[in-house]
Amino acid sequence: MSAETELLASLPNWAFGFALVLARVGACFSILPGLGEADTPTVIKAGIAVGVSGLILPAALPLLPGADLGPMRVLAVIAGEVGCGLLLGWLARLLVMALPIAGQVVAVQIGLSSVLNPDPALGSQTSGTSRLLALAGPLLILSTGLYAMPIEALVGSYHLFPPGRMLPGGDMAQTVAQATSGCFALAMRLAAPLLIAGLIWQCMLGLLARLVPSLQVYSMSMPGQVLGGLLVFGLLLKRILDAWIGAASAGFSVLPGL
């Protein structure tokens, strides 16, 4: 058999394999932090997913099932690939979600929770500090090279979750639950300085209101609370981002597949 004949005979397996790889990579890249942001044009995300799929295909092809599967089996395999990609992307996304959650806690403490801005990631509207940290997360991931770790986990996931096999539903649910709780715990740690300062400030205002009942505490304290809170937030912003980079690096290093 000539080389051209062998190439033509292998094309169906290559095409089917590329579709399976693209299903996992595309699902992961749709929510992957840094590369799958809602602000990123869909054409760019699709192009990156196709390019990465082409790079992964030669290494993943021996692990992929052949193209001689039945229609229902094909649908089941594709659904499993999409679910695996969404799992990896969501685990990485939760680490980035800690930043805007921390920003929302900060906004509540400094009195800016009612000043809302559009946010395609967390909802129709969110606070200014939350939006600022939401934009800082993808920027830090792309500038520090952290985006490479989820992609490495995606490549390694083909050995951990071989295509065509049932995904461990119980383990997946437990992993997502632990990652979600870790996301909120990280957000509270990042916002802890502003949270403590806000609690102390509110205790002081409560004592002042008890000592001078006729004083309009809210009207007098709000300007100082906003200005002082923004000053403290600005002074601590670099430390908050540095702490998040360390936590994100540690979190990415334990993604399934690494």
PDB file of C-alpha atoms in Angstrom:
ATOM      1  CA  MET A   1       0.000   0.000   0.000  1.00  0.00           C
ATOM      2  CA  SER A   2       1.399   3.370  -1.029  1.00  0.00           C
ATOM      3  CA  ALA A   3       1.862   6.291   1.346  1.00  0.00           C
ATOM      4  CA  GLU A   4      -0.958   8.210  -0.344  1.00  0.00           C
ATOM      5  CA  THR A   5      -3.357   5.304   0.133  1.00  0.00           C
ATOM      6  CA  GLU A   6      -2.424   4.949   3.791  1.00  0.00           C
ATOM      7  CA  LEU A   7      -2.930   8.674   4.301  1.00  0.00           C
ATOM      8  CA  LEU A   8      -6.380   8.570   2.706  1.00  0.00           C
ATOM      9  CA  ALA A   9      -7.326   5.529   4.768  1.00  0.00           C
ATOM     10  CA  SER A  10      -6.325   7.266   8.001  1.00  0.00           C
ATOM     11  CA  LEU A  11      -8.161  10.523   7.274  1.00  0.00           C
ATOM     12  CA  PRO A  12     -11.489   9.409   8.878  1.00  0.00           C
ATOM     13  CA  ASN A  13      -9.716   8.560  12.151  1.00  0.00           C
ATOM     14  CA  TRP A  14      -7.830  11.863  12.089  1.00  0.00           C
ATOM     15  CA  ALA A  15     -11.000  13.833  11.371  1.00  0.00           C
ATOM     16  CA  PHE A  16     -12.960  12.046  14.103  1.00  0.00           C
ATOM     17  CA  GLY A  17     -10.059  12.455  16.527  1.00  0.00           C
ATOM     18  CA  PHE A  18      -9.815  16.170  15.770  1.00  0.00           C
ATOM     19  CA  ALA A  19     -13.547  16.568  16.444  1.00  0.00           C
ATOM     20  CA  LEU A  20     -13.181  14.856  19.823  1.00  0.00           C
ATOM     21  CA  VAL A  21     -10.148  16.933  20.789  1.00  0.00           C
ATOM     22  CA  LEU A  22     -11.895  20.110  19.673  1.00  0.00           C
ATOM     23  CA  ALA A  23     -14.929  19.208  21.800  1.00  0.00           C
ATOM     24  CA  ARG A  24     -12.811  19.023  24.974  1.00  0.00           C
ATOM     25  CA  VAL A  25     -10.551  21.955  24.144  1.00  0.00           C
ATOM     26  CA  GLY A  26     -13.398  24.166  22.909  1.00  0.00           C
ATOM     27  CA  ALA A  27     -15.496  23.513  26.009  1.00  0.00           C
ATOM     28  CA  CYS A  28     -12.528  24.266  28.263  1.00  0.00           C
ATOM     29  CA  PHE A  29     -11.551  27.419  26.390  1.00  0.00           C
ATOM     30  CA  SER A  30     -15.106  28.747  26.509  1.00  0.00           C
ATOM     31  CA  ILE A  31     -14.719  29.460  30.253  1.00  0.00           C
ATOM     32  CA  LEU A  32     -10.956  29.256  30.768  1.00  0.00           C
ATOM     33  CA  PRO A  33      -9.637  32.371  32.569  1.00  0.00           C
ATOM     34  CA  GLY A  34      -7.539  34.694  30.474  1.00  0.00           C
ATOM     35  CA  LEU A  35      -8.342  33.053  27.136  1.00  0.00           C
ATOM     36  CA  GLY A  36     -12.088  32.495  27.515  1.00  0.00           C
ATOM     37  CA  GLU A  37     -13.248  35.829  28.911  1.00  0.00           C
ATOM     38  CA  ALA A  38     -16.673  37.147  27.982  1.00  0.00           C
ATOM     39  CA  ASP A  39     -15.042  40.298  26.592  1.00  0.00           C
ATOM     40  CA  THR A  40     -12.866  38.293  24.169  1.00  0.00           C
ATOM     41  CA  PRO A  41     -14.310  38.093  20.633  1.00  0.00           C
ATOM     42  CA  THR A  42     -15.755  34.678  19.818  1.00  0.00           C
ATOM     43  CA  VAL A  43     -13.731  34.420  16.609  1.00  0.00           C
ATOM     44  CA  ILE A  44     -10.471  34.774  18.530  1.00  0.00           C
ATOM     45  CA  LYS A  45     -11.491  32.165  21.114  1.00  0.00           C
ATOM     46  CA  ALA A  46     -12.551  29.760  18.362  1.00  0.00           C
ATOM     47  CA  GLY A  47      -9.289  30.282  16.484  1.00  0.00           C
ATOM     48  CA  ILE A  48      -7.195  29.623  19.600  1.00  0.00           C
ATOM     49  CA  ALA A  49      -9.224  26.489  20.368  1.00  0.00           C
ATOM     50  CA  VAL A  50      -8.738  25.141  16.838  1.00  0.00           C
ATOM     51  CA  GLY A  51      -5.009  25.873  16.933  1.00  0.00           C
ATOM     52  CA  VAL A  52      -4.495  24.222  20.327  1.00  0.00           C
ATOM     53  CA  SER A  53      -6.581  21.232  19.200  1.00  0.00           C
ATOM     54  CA  GLY A  54      -4.297  20.778  16.215  1.00  0.00           C
ATOM     55  CA  LEU A  55      -1.251  20.799  18.493  1.00  0.00           C
ATOM     56  CA  ILE A  56      -2.762  18.296  20.951  1.00  0.00           C
ATOM     57  CA  LEU A  57      -4.144  15.910  18.311  1.00  0.00           C
ATOM     58  CA  PRO A  58      -0.923  13.995  17.451  1.00  0.00           C
ATOM     59  CA  ALA A  59      -0.241  13.173  21.110  1.00  0.00           C
ATOM     60  CA  ALA A  60      -3.863  12.374  21.952  1.00  0.00           C
ATOM     61  CA  LEU A  61      -4.689  10.325  18.833  1.00  0.00           C
ATOM     62  CA  PRO A  62      -3.459   6.963  20.234  1.00  0.00           C
ATOM     63  CA  LEU A  63      -5.801   7.423  23.215  1.00  0.00           C
ATOM     64  CA  LEU A  64      -8.877   8.278  21.133  1.00  0.00           C
ATOM     65  CA  PRO A  65     -11.473   5.724  20.013  1.00  0.00           C
ATOM     66  CA  GLY A  66     -11.798   4.897  16.323  1.00  0.00           C
ATOM     67  CA  ALA A  67     -14.319   6.353  13.939  1.00  0.00           C
ATOM     68  CA  ASP A  68     -16.277   3.069  13.661  1.00  0.00           C
ATOM     69  CA  LEU A  69     -18.586   3.803  16.589  1.00  0.00           C
ATOM     70  CA  GLY A  70     -22.364   3.851  16.458  1.00  0.00           C
ATOM     71  CA  PRO A  71     -24.287   7.148  16.424  1.00  0.00           C
ATOM     72  CA  MET A  72     -25.366   6.941  20.075  1.00  0.00           C
ATOM     73  CA  ARG A  73     -21.889   5.974  21.172  1.00  0.00           C
ATOM     74  CA  VAL A  74     -20.448   8.946  19.289  1.00  0.00           C
ATOM     75  CA  LEU A  75     -22.865  11.312  21.010  1.00  0.00           C
ATOM     76  CA  ALA A  76     -21.963   9.838  24.395  1.00  0.00           C
ATOM     77  CA  VAL A  77     -18.236  10.215  23.745  1.00  0.00           C
ATOM     78  CA  ILE A  78     -18.635  13.830  22.585  1.00  0.00           C
ATOM     79  CA  ALA A  79     -20.783  14.630  25.635  1.00  0.00           C
ATOM     80  CA  GLY A  80     -18.079  13.161  27.872  1.00  0.00           C
ATOM     81  CA  GLU A  81     -15.401  15.257  26.159  1.00  0.00           C
ATOM     82  CA  VAL A  82     -17.449  18.429  26.564  1.00  0.00           C
ATOM     83  CA  GLY A  83     -18.081  17.633  30.227  1.00  0.00           C
ATOM     84  CA  CYS A  84     -14.392  17.014  30.874  1.00  0.00           C
ATOM     85  CA  GLY A  85     -13.447  20.303  29.213  1.00  0.00           C
ATOM     86  CA  LEU A  86     -16.053  22.237  31.175  1.00  0.00           C
ATOM     87  CA  LEU A  87     -14.813  20.659  34.414  1.00  0.00           C
ATOM     88  CA  LEU A  88     -11.213  21.742  33.835  1.00  0.00           C
ATOM     89  CA  GLY A  89     -12.215  25.205  32.690  1.00  0.00           C
ATOM     90  CA  TRP A  90     -14.549  25.753  35.628  1.00  0.00           C
ATOM     91  CA  LEU A  91     -11.963  24.644  38.202  1.00  0.00           C
ATOM     92  CA  ALA A  92      -9.552  27.200  36.778  1.00  0.00           C
ATOM     93  CA  ARG A  93     -12.278  29.846  36.517  1.00  0.00           C
ATOM     94  CA  LEU A  94     -13.166  29.533  40.213  1.00  0.00           C
ATOM     95  CA  LEU A  95      -9.702  30.745  41.205  1.00  0.00           C
ATOM     96  CA  VAL A  96     -10.189  33.907  39.159  1.00  0.00           C
ATOM     97  CA  MET A  97     -13.718  34.425  40.473  1.00  0.00           C
ATOM     98  CA  ALA A  98     -12.225  34.966  43.927  1.00  0.00           C
ATOM     99  CA  LEU A  99     -10.973  38.393  42.808  1.00  0.00           C
ATOM    100  CA  PRO A 100     -14.327  39.989  41.856  1.00  0.00           C
ATOM    101  CA  ILE A 101     -15.978  38.381  44.889  1.00  0.00           C
ATOM    102  CA  ALA A 102     -13.331  39.992  47.081  1.00  0.00           C
ATOM    103  CA  GLY A 103     -13.935  43.277  45.254  1.00  0.00           C
ATOM    104  CA  GLN A 104     -17.642  43.064  46.040  1.00  0.00           C
ATOM    105  CA  VAL A 105     -16.869  42.519  49.738  1.00  0.00           C
ATOM    106  CA  VAL A 106     -14.562  45.551  49.630  1.00  0.00           C
ATOM    107  CA  ALA A 107     -17.295  47.640  47.999  1.00  0.00           C
ATOM    108  CA  VAL A 108     -19.730  46.758  50.782  1.00  0.00           C
ATOM    109  CA  GLN A 109     -17.206  47.746  53.437  1.00  0.00           C
ATOM    110  CA  ILE A 110     -16.274  51.114  51.934  1.00  0.00           C
ATOM    111  CA  GLY A 111     -19.830  52.067  50.960  1.00  0.00           C
ATOM    112  CA  LEU A 112     -19.690  51.655  47.174  1.00  0.00           C
ATOM    113  CA  SER A 113     -21.904  48.596  46.813  1.00  0.00           C
ATOM    114  CA  SER A 114     -24.753  50.722  45.385  1.00  0.00           C
ATOM    115  CA  VAL A 115     -22.553  52.325  42.696  1.00  0.00           C
ATOM    116  CA  LEU A 116     -22.940  49.753  39.936  1.00  0.00           C
ATOM    117  CA  ASN A 117     -21.233  49.141  36.593  1.00  0.00           C
ATOM    118  CA  PRO A 118     -21.982  46.640  33.792  1.00  0.00           C
ATOM    119  CA  ASP A 119     -20.211  43.296  34.173  1.00  0.00           C
ATOM    120  CA  PRO A 120     -20.679  40.477  31.622  1.00  0.00           C
ATOM    121  CA  ALA A 121     -18.988  37.927  33.913  1.00  0.00           C
ATOM    122  CA  LEU A 122     -20.793  38.246  37.251  1.00  0.00           C
ATOM    123  CA  GLY A 123     -24.092  39.619  35.997  1.00  0.00           C
ATOM    124  CA  SER A 124     -25.708  42.685  34.561  1.00  0.00           C
ATOM    125  CA  GLN A 125     -24.221  45.023  37.163  1.00  0.00           C
ATOM    126  CA  THR A 126     -21.561  44.968  39.846  1.00  0.00           C
ATOM    127  CA  SER A 127     -19.526  47.395  41.920  1.00  0.00           C
ATOM    128  CA  GLY A 128     -16.541  49.358  40.648  1.00  0.00           C
ATOM    129  CA  THR A 129     -14.001  47.591  42.856  1.00  0.00           C
ATOM    130  CA  SER A 130     -15.332  44.189  41.818  1.00  0.00           C
ATOM    131  CA  ARG A 131     -15.129  45.131  38.141  1.00  0.00           C
ATOM    132  CA  LEU A 132     -11.587  46.432  38.629  1.00  0.00           C
ATOM    133  CA  LEU A 133     -10.396  43.168  40.165  1.00  0.00           C
ATOM    134  CA  ALA A 134     -12.336  41.161  37.567  1.00  0.00           C
ATOM    135  CA  LEU A 135     -10.332  42.908  34.850  1.00  0.00           C
ATOM    136  CA  ALA A 136      -7.078  42.488  36.774  1.00  0.00           C
ATOM    137  CA  GLY A 137      -7.429  38.689  36.969  1.00  0.00           C
ATOM    138  CA  PRO A 138      -7.179  37.889  33.231  1.00  0.00           C
ATOM    139  CA  LEU A 139      -4.496  40.558  32.814  1.00  0.00           C
ATOM    140  CA  LEU A 140      -2.329  38.957  35.496  1.00  0.00           C
ATOM    141  CA  ILE A 141      -2.889  35.466  34.093  1.00  0.00           C
ATOM    142  CA  LEU A 142      -1.761  36.513  30.620  1.00  0.00           C
ATOM    143  CA  SER A 143       1.153  38.677  31.791  1.00  0.00           C
ATOM    144  CA  THR A 144       2.587  36.173  34.295  1.00  0.00           C
ATOM    145  CA  GLY A 145       2.260  33.068  32.111  1.00  0.00           C
ATOM    146  CA  LEU A 146      -0.200  31.325  34.447  1.00  0.00           C
ATOM    147  CA  TYR A 147      -2.410  30.507  31.460  1.00  0.00           C
ATOM    148  CA  ALA A 148       0.052  27.751  30.489  1.00  0.00           C
ATOM    149  CA  MET A 149      -0.744  25.643  33.563  1.00  0.00           C
ATOM    150  CA  PRO A 150      -4.439  25.013  32.721  1.00  0.00           C
ATOM    151  CA  ILE A 151      -3.410  24.161  29.158  1.00  0.00           C
ATOM    152  CA  GLU A 152      -0.870  21.649  30.504  1.00  0.00           C
ATOM    153  CA  ALA A 153      -3.617  20.201  32.688  1.00  0.00           C
ATOM    154  CA  LEU A 154      -5.836  19.944  29.619  1.00  0.00           C
ATOM    155  CA  VAL A 155      -3.155  17.963  27.785  1.00  0.00           C
ATOM    156  CA  GLY A 156      -2.551  15.712  30.790  1.00  0.00           C
ATOM    157  CA  SER A 157      -6.276  15.115  31.232  1.00  0.00           C
ATOM    158  CA  TYR A 158      -6.224  12.675  28.295  1.00  0.00           C
ATOM    159  CA  HIS A 159      -4.285  10.225  30.461  1.00  0.00           C
ATOM    160  CA  LEU A 160      -6.402  10.935  33.550  1.00  0.00           C
ATOM    161  CA  PHE A 161      -9.766  10.924  31.726  1.00  0.00           C
ATOM    162  CA  PRO A 162      -9.314   8.814  28.568  1.00  0.00           C
ATOM    163  CA  PRO A 163     -11.913   9.585  25.882  1.00  0.00           C
ATOM    164  CA  GLY A 164     -14.730   7.113  25.627  1.00  0.00           C
ATOM    165  CA  ARG A 165     -14.859   6.249  29.342  1.00  0.00           C
ATOM    166  CA  MET A 166     -17.388   7.293  31.935  1.00  0.00           C
ATOM    167  CA  LEU A 167     -16.386  10.306  33.982  1.00  0.00           C
ATOM    168  CA  PRO A 168     -16.334   9.758  37.779  1.00  0.00           C
ATOM    169  CA  GLY A 169     -19.425  11.765  38.672  1.00  0.00           C
ATOM    170  CA  GLY A 170     -19.010  11.541  42.440  1.00  0.00           C
ATOM    171  CA  ASP A 171     -15.378  12.603  42.395  1.00  0.00           C
ATOM    172  CA  MET A 172     -16.163  15.429  39.974  1.00  0.00           C
ATOM    173  CA  ALA A 173     -18.936  16.778  42.209  1.00  0.00           C
ATOM    174  CA  GLN A 174     -16.705  16.610  45.270  1.00  0.00           C
ATOM    175  CA  THR A 175     -13.869  18.370  43.435  1.00  0.00           C
ATOM    176  CA  VAL A 176     -16.153  21.181  42.238  1.00  0.00           C
ATOM    177  CA  ALA A 177     -17.634  21.607  45.737  1.00  0.00           C
ATOM    178  CA  GLN A 178     -14.179  21.854  47.306  1.00  0.00           C
ATOM    179  CA  ALA A 179     -13.015  24.292  44.632  1.00  0.00           C
ATOM    180  CA  THR A 180     -16.106  26.465  45.158  1.00  0.00           C
ATOM    181  CA  SER A 181     -15.590  26.625  48.912  1.00  0.00           C
ATOM    182  CA  GLY A 182     -11.913  27.398  48.329  1.00  0.00           C
ATOM    183  CA  CYS A 183     -12.904  30.233  45.984  1.00  0.00           C
ATOM    184  CA  PHE A 184     -15.014  31.950  48.645  1.00  0.00           C
ATOM    185  CA  ALA A 185     -12.370  31.313  51.317  1.00  0.00           C
ATOM    186  CA  LEU A 186      -9.719  32.914  49.101  1.00  0.00           C
ATOM    187  CA  ALA A 187     -12.001  35.891  48.417  1.00  0.00           C
ATOM    188  CA  MET A 188     -12.496  36.467  52.131  1.00  0.00           C
ATOM    189  CA  ARG A 189      -8.745  36.249  52.766  1.00  0.00           C
ATOM    190  CA  LEU A 190      -8.060  38.804  50.041  1.00  0.00           C
ATOM    191  CA  ALA A 191     -10.668  41.195  51.414  1.00  0.00           C
ATOM    192  CA  ALA A 192      -9.762  40.546  55.068  1.00  0.00           C
ATOM    193  CA  PRO A 193      -7.904  43.869  55.681  1.00  0.00           C
ATOM    194  CA  LEU A 194     -10.821  45.935  54.385  1.00  0.00           C
ATOM    195  CA  LEU A 195     -13.291  43.665  56.148  1.00  0.00           C
ATOM    196  CA  ILE A 196     -11.581  44.133  59.520  1.00  0.00           C
ATOM    197  CA  ALA A 197     -11.217  47.881  58.989  1.00  0.00           C
ATOM    198  CA  GLY A 198     -14.907  48.123  58.055  1.00  0.00           C
ATOM    199  CA  LEU A 199     -16.000  46.251  61.152  1.00  0.00           C
ATOM    200  CA  ILE A 200     -13.900  48.513  63.377  1.00  0.00           C
ATOM    201  CA  TRP A 201     -15.317  51.583  61.612  1.00  0.00           C
ATOM    202  CA  GLN A 202     -18.888  50.406  62.098  1.00  0.00           C
ATOM    203  CA  CYS A 203     -18.253  49.726  65.803  1.00  0.00           C
ATOM    204  CA  MET A 204     -16.883  53.243  66.189  1.00  0.00           C
ATOM    205  CA  LEU A 205     -19.932  54.723  64.477  1.00  0.00           C
ATOM    206  CA  GLY A 206     -22.219  52.676  66.699  1.00  0.00           C
ATOM    207  CA  LEU A 207     -20.514  53.974  69.827  1.00  0.00           C
ATOM    208  CA  LEU A 208     -20.673  57.526  68.481  1.00  0.00           C
ATOM    209  CA  ALA A 209     -24.388  57.191  67.777  1.00  0.00           C
ATOM    210  CA  ARG A 210     -24.986  55.976  71.326  1.00  0.00           C
ATOM    211  CA  LEU A 211     -22.954  58.803  72.845  1.00  0.00           C
ATOM    212  CA  VAL A 212     -24.504  61.554  70.696  1.00  0.00           C
ATOM    213  CA  PRO A 213     -28.029  60.398  69.704  1.00  0.00           C
ATOM    214  CA  SER A 214     -28.867  63.669  67.951  1.00  0.00           C
ATOM    215  CA  LEU A 215     -25.868  63.454  65.602  1.00  0.00           C
ATOM    216  CA  GLN A 216     -26.512  62.462  61.981  1.00  0.00           C
ATOM    217  CA  VAL A 217     -23.862  59.738  62.007  1.00  0.00           C
ATOM    218  CA  TYR A 218     -24.579  58.385  58.526  1.00  0.00           C
ATOM    219  CA  SER A 219     -24.370  61.750  56.763  1.00  0.00           C
ATOM    220  CA  MET A 220     -21.174  62.694  58.561  1.00  0.00           C
ATOM    221  CA  SER A 221     -19.401  59.355  58.245  1.00  0.00           C
ATOM    222  CA  MET A 222     -20.167  58.326  54.664  1.00  0.00           C
ATOM    223  CA  PRO A 223     -17.730  60.717  52.889  1.00  0.00           C
ATOM    224  CA  GLY A 224     -14.910  59.720  55.232  1.00  0.00           C
ATOM    225  CA  GLN A 225     -15.789  56.048  54.865  1.00  0.00           C
ATOM    226  CA  VAL A 226     -15.697  56.188  51.062  1.00  0.00           C
ATOM    227  CA  LEU A 227     -12.537  58.288  50.798  1.00  0.00           C
ATOM    228  CA  GLY A 228     -10.719  56.417  53.544  1.00  0.00           C
ATOM    229  CA  GLY A 229     -11.806  53.064  52.148  1.00  0.00           C
ATOM    230  CA  LEU A 230     -10.569  53.939  48.659  1.00  0.00           C
ATOM    231  CA  LEU A 231      -7.260  55.120  50.117  1.00  0.00           C
ATOM    232  CA  VAL A 232      -6.753  51.890  52.072  1.00  0.00           C
ATOM    233  CA  PHE A 233      -7.844  49.827  49.072  1.00  0.00           C
ATOM    234  CA  GLY A 234      -5.356  51.624  46.841  1.00  0.00           C
ATOM    235  CA  LEU A 235      -2.537  51.090  49.328  1.00  0.00           C
ATOM    236  CA  LEU A 236      -3.335  47.382  49.668  1.00  0.00           C
ATOM    237  CA  LEU A 237      -4.144  46.651  46.017  1.00  0.00           C
ATOM    238  CA  LYS A 238      -0.647  45.452  45.088  1.00  0.00           C
ATOM    239  CA  ARG A 239      -0.489  43.136  48.100  1.00  0.00           C
ATOM    240  CA  ILE A 240      -3.944  41.775  47.298  1.00  0.00           C
ATOM    241  CA  LEU A 241      -2.918  40.994  43.721  1.00  0.00           C
ATOM    242  CA  ASP A 242       0.398  39.475  44.829  1.00  0.00           C
ATOM    243  CA  ALA A 243      -1.431  37.237  47.308  1.00  0.00           C
ATOM    244  CA  TRP A 244      -3.864  36.189  44.606  1.00  0.00           C
ATOM    245  CA  ILE A 245      -1.067  35.331  42.166  1.00  0.00           C
ATOM    246  CA  GLY A 246       0.490  33.018  44.744  1.00  0.00           C
ATOM    247  CA  ALA A 247      -2.853  31.381  45.518  1.00  0.00           C
ATOM    248  CA  ALA A 248      -3.710  31.019  41.819  1.00  0.00           C
ATOM    249  CA  SER A 249      -0.345  29.437  41.052  1.00  0.00           C
ATOM    250  CA  ALA A 250      -0.833  26.934  43.876  1.00  0.00           C
ATOM    251  CA  GLY A 251      -4.400  26.239  42.748  1.00  0.00           C
ATOM    252  CA  PHE A 252      -3.460  25.728  39.105  1.00  0.00           C
ATOM    253  CA  SER A 253      -0.698  23.313  40.112  1.00  0.00           C
ATOM    254  CA  VAL A 254      -3.250  20.846  41.522  1.00  0.00           C
ATOM    255  CA  LEU A 255      -5.631  20.873  38.559  1.00  0.00           C
ATOM    256  CA  PRO A 256      -6.570  17.393  37.307  1.00  0.00           C
ATOM    257  CA  GLY A 257      -3.994  16.353  34.711  1.00  0.00           C
ATOM    258  CA  LEU A 258      -0.948  18.073  36.220  1.00  0.00           C
TER     259      LEU A 258
END
